[in-house]
XYZ file of C-alpha atoms in Angstrom:
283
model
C 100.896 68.422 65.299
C 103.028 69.136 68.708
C 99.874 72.057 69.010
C 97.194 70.251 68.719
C 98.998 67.399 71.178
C 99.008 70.300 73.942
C 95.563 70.944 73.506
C 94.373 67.452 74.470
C 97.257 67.620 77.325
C 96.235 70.811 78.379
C 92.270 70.984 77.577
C 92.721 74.560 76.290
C 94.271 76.635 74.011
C 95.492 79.133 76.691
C 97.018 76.260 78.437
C 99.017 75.000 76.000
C 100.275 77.871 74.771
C 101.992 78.524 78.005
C 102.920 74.806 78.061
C 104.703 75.181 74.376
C 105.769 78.827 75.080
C 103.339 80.272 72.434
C 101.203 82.854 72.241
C 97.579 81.747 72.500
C 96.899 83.411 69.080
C 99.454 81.590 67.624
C 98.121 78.349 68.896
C 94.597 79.677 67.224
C 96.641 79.973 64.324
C 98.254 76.438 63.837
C 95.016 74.961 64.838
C 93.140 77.279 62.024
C 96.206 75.950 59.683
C 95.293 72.102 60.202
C 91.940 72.493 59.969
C 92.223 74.319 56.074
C 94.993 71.782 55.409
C 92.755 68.835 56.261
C 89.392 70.728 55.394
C 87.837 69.675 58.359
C 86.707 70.914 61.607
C 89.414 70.010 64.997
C 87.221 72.056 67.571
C 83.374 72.423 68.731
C 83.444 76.625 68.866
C 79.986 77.378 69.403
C 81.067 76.098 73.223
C 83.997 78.534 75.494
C 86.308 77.285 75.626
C 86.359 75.518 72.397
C 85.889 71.531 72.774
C 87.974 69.395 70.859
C 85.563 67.150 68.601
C 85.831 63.240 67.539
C 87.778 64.226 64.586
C 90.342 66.366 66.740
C 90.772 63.120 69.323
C 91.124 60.850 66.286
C 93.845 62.967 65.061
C 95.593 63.525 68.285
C 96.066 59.764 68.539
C 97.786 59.318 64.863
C 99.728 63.058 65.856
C 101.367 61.302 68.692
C 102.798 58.384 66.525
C 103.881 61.082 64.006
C 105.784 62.910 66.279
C 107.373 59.711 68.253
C 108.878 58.621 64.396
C 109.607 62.515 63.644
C 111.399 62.704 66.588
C 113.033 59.277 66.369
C 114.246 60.184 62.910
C 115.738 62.953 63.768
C 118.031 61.796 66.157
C 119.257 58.875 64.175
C 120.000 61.733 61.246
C 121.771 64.111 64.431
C 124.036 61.398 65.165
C 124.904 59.959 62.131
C 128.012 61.279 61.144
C 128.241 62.595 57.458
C 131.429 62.538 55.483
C 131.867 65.271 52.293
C 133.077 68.575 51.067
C 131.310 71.565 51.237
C 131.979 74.979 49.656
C 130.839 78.066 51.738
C 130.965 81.001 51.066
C 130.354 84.349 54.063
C 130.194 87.555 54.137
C 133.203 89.312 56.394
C 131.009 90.010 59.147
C 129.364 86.729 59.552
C 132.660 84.997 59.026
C 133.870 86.463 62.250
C 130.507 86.158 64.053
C 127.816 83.612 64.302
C 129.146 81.512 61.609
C 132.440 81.015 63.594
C 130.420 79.308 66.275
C 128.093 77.604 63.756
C 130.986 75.975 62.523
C 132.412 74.890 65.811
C 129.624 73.044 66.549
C 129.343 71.545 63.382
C 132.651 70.490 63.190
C 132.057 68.748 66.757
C 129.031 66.311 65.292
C 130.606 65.993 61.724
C 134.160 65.604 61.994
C 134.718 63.979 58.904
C 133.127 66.597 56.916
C 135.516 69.292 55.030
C 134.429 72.789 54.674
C 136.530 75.115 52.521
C 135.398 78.841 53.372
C 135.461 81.958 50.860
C 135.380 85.223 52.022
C 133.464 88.152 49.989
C 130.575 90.909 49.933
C 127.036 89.305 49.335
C 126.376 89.956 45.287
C 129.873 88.294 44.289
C 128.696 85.499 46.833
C 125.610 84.801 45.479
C 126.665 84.995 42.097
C 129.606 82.077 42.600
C 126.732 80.375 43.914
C 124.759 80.309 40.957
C 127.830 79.304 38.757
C 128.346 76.511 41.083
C 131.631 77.387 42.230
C 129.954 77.606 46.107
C 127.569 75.331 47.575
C 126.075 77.448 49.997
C 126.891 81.112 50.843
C 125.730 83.362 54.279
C 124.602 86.663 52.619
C 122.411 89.644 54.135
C 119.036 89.198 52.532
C 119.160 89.938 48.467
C 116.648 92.145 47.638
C 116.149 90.174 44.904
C 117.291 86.624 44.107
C 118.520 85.229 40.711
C 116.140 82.317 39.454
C 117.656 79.159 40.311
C 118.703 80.219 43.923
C 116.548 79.672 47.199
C 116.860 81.473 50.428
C 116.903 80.525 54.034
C 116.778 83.195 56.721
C 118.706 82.475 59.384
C 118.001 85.368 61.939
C 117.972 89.693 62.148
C 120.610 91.432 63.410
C 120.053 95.504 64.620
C 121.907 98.090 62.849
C 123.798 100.187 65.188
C 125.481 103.790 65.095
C 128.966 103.568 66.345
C 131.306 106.685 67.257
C 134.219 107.373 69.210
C 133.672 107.610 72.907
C 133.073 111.055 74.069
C 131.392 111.994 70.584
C 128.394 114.568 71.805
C 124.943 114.072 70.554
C 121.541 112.142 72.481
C 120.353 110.639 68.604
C 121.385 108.499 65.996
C 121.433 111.356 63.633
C 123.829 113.503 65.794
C 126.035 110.696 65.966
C 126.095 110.262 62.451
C 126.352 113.833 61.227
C 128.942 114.734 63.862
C 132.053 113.047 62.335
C 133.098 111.613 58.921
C 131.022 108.516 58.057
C 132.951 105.440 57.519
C 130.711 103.070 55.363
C 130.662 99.640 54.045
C 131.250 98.828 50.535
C 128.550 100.734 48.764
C 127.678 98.085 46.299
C 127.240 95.576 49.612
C 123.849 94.533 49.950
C 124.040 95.339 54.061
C 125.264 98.776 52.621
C 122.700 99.292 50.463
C 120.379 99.207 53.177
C 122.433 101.496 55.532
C 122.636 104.062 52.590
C 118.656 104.008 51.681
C 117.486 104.878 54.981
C 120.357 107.436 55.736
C 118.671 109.383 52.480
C 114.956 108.641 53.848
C 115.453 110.292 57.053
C 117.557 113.497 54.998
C 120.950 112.617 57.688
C 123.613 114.696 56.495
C 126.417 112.833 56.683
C 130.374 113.698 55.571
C 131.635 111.102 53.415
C 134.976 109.237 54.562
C 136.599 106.218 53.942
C 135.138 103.097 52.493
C 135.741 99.249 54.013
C 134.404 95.983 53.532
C 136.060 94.808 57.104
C 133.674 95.453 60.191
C 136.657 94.799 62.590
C 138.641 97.451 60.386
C 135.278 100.043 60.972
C 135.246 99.528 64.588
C 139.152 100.162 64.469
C 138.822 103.287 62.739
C 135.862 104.367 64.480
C 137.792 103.674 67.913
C 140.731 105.812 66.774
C 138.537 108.741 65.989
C 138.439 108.899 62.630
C 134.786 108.805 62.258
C 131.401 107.367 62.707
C 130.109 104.056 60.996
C 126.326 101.719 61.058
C 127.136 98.319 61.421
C 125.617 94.997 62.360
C 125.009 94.058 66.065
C 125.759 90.633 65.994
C 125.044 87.820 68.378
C 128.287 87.238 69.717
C 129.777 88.023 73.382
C 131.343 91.598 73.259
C 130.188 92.751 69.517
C 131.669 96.216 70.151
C 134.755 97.614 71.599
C 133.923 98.928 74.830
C 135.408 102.757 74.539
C 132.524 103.355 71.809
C 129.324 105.075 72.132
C 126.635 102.406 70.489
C 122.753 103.811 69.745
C 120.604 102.018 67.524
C 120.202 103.208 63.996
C 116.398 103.881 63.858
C 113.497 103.683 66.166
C 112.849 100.975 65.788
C 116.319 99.564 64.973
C 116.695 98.604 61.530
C 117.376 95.098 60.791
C 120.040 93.173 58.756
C 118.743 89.619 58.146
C 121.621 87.222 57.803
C 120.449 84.003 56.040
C 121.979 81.103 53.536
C 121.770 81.158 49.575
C 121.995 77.765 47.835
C 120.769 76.798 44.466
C 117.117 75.354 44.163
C 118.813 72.181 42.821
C 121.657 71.644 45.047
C 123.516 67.932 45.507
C 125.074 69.421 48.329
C 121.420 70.284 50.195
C 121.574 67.665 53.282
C 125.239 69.587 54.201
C 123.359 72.831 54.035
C 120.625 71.507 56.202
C 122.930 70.634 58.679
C 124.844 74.111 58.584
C 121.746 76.039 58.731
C 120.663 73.969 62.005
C 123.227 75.191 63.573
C 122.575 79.000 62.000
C 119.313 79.114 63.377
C 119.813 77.400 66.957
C 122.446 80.381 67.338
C 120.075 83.127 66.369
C 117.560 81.443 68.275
């Protein structure tokens, strides 16, 4: 709807995608989207640019009084303060990352609501979620989901190879096949991923210790006791600063960090206001 207001603003598609700070085939898109959604024709095309017909101006006019009450609404909901208990569960490295500030803020517009957090690797996570002894866990993406659950991506984070300063090699792979590797948990979903495309690209690496802790692989990793793939995550100084960082893949593989509820959840207005916050951080 805010689209198709820009158009008549703007008088073009290219203008209001600059206005709205979309592409202009994404504009084309929405607009494309409407029309199938409300079978009928927004736009004269047989004319360049394309005209915006009587049904398009009709529409405009009851768009603008939707988005005045959409926008009303939510800012009675954004300061309404919510009182409850929430169960969370998070995995160790989003527990000392973007969820950290996620809850800051949230705790700053909902002060009366209690969270009570649980620490643990993605799979056990999800699985207390299901049971219903968590409301709402932040997992790495499942590759696949139990019935009865729903997921909400929050945002990607790159994979990066870390080593010890000083560690010679101009790749990934020479990073990673230069000292012992220092993985995640093996049965961790983000390690999972780590280990699949280590074997797809044939990188030979020396197995050493195993830790669920990404401060505790950064430690080790800074003492010289190996090499390690971790998260980069969206926080001030994610790395120490005496360790040589290159991105694991070209391009970087991703880690999507996102929220696992159940499909039926009574808790589901407290996860909408958590993942708010998620997503405006990753944003």
């Amino acid at each position: 709807m805010k689209t198709l207001i820009a158009i008549a603003e703007h008088r073009s598609f290219a203008a209001a995608a600059e206005a709205i700070g979309l592409t202009q085939s994404a504009v084309s898109l929405h607009v494309k989207a409407l029309e199938v959604l409300l079978q009928t024709r927004l736009f004269d095309r047989s004319t360049r640019p394309a005209l915006m017909n009587a049904h398009g101006r009709t529409l405009v006019e009851k768009a603008r009084e939707i988005v005045q009450l959409s926008d009303g609404l939510t800012a009675t909901l954004a300061t309404a303060e919510i009182a409850g208990h929430l169960e969370l569960g998070a995995v160790p490295t989003a527990l000392t990352g973007v969820l950290a500030s996620a809850l800051v803020r949230l705790n700053t517009t909902q002060p009366k609501l209690l969270i009570r957090v649980t620490s643990g690797l993605s799979a056990e996570l999800a699985e207390a979620v299901r049971k219903g002894r968590l409301d709402v866990a932040v997992v790495s993406e499942p590759t696949d989901l139990n019935a009865g659950l729903s997921w909400h991506a929050c945002g990607s984070e790159p994979l990066m190879v870390i080593a010890p300063g000083g560690t010679p090699g101009n790749t990934d792979k020479d990073l990673l096949e230069a000292l012992p590797f220092i993985r995640f948990k093996r049965f961790a979903w983000a390690g999972r991923l780590i280990d699949a495309h280590i074997r797809e690209r044939g990188i030979r690496t020396v197995p050493g210790m195993e830790i669920d802790s990404l401060e505790a692989v950064a430690l080790m990793v800074a003492s010289g006791l190996g090499v390690s793939v971790v998260p980069k995550r969206p926080i001030r100084e994610p790395f120490p600063p005496d360790l040589r960082v290159l991105a694991f893949g070209d391009p970087p593989v991703q880690r999507t960090i996102g929220l696992v509820e159940r499909t039926q959840n009574p808790k589901s207005e407290l996860v909408r206001l958590l993942y708010g916050e998620m997503l405006s951080l990753y944003a």
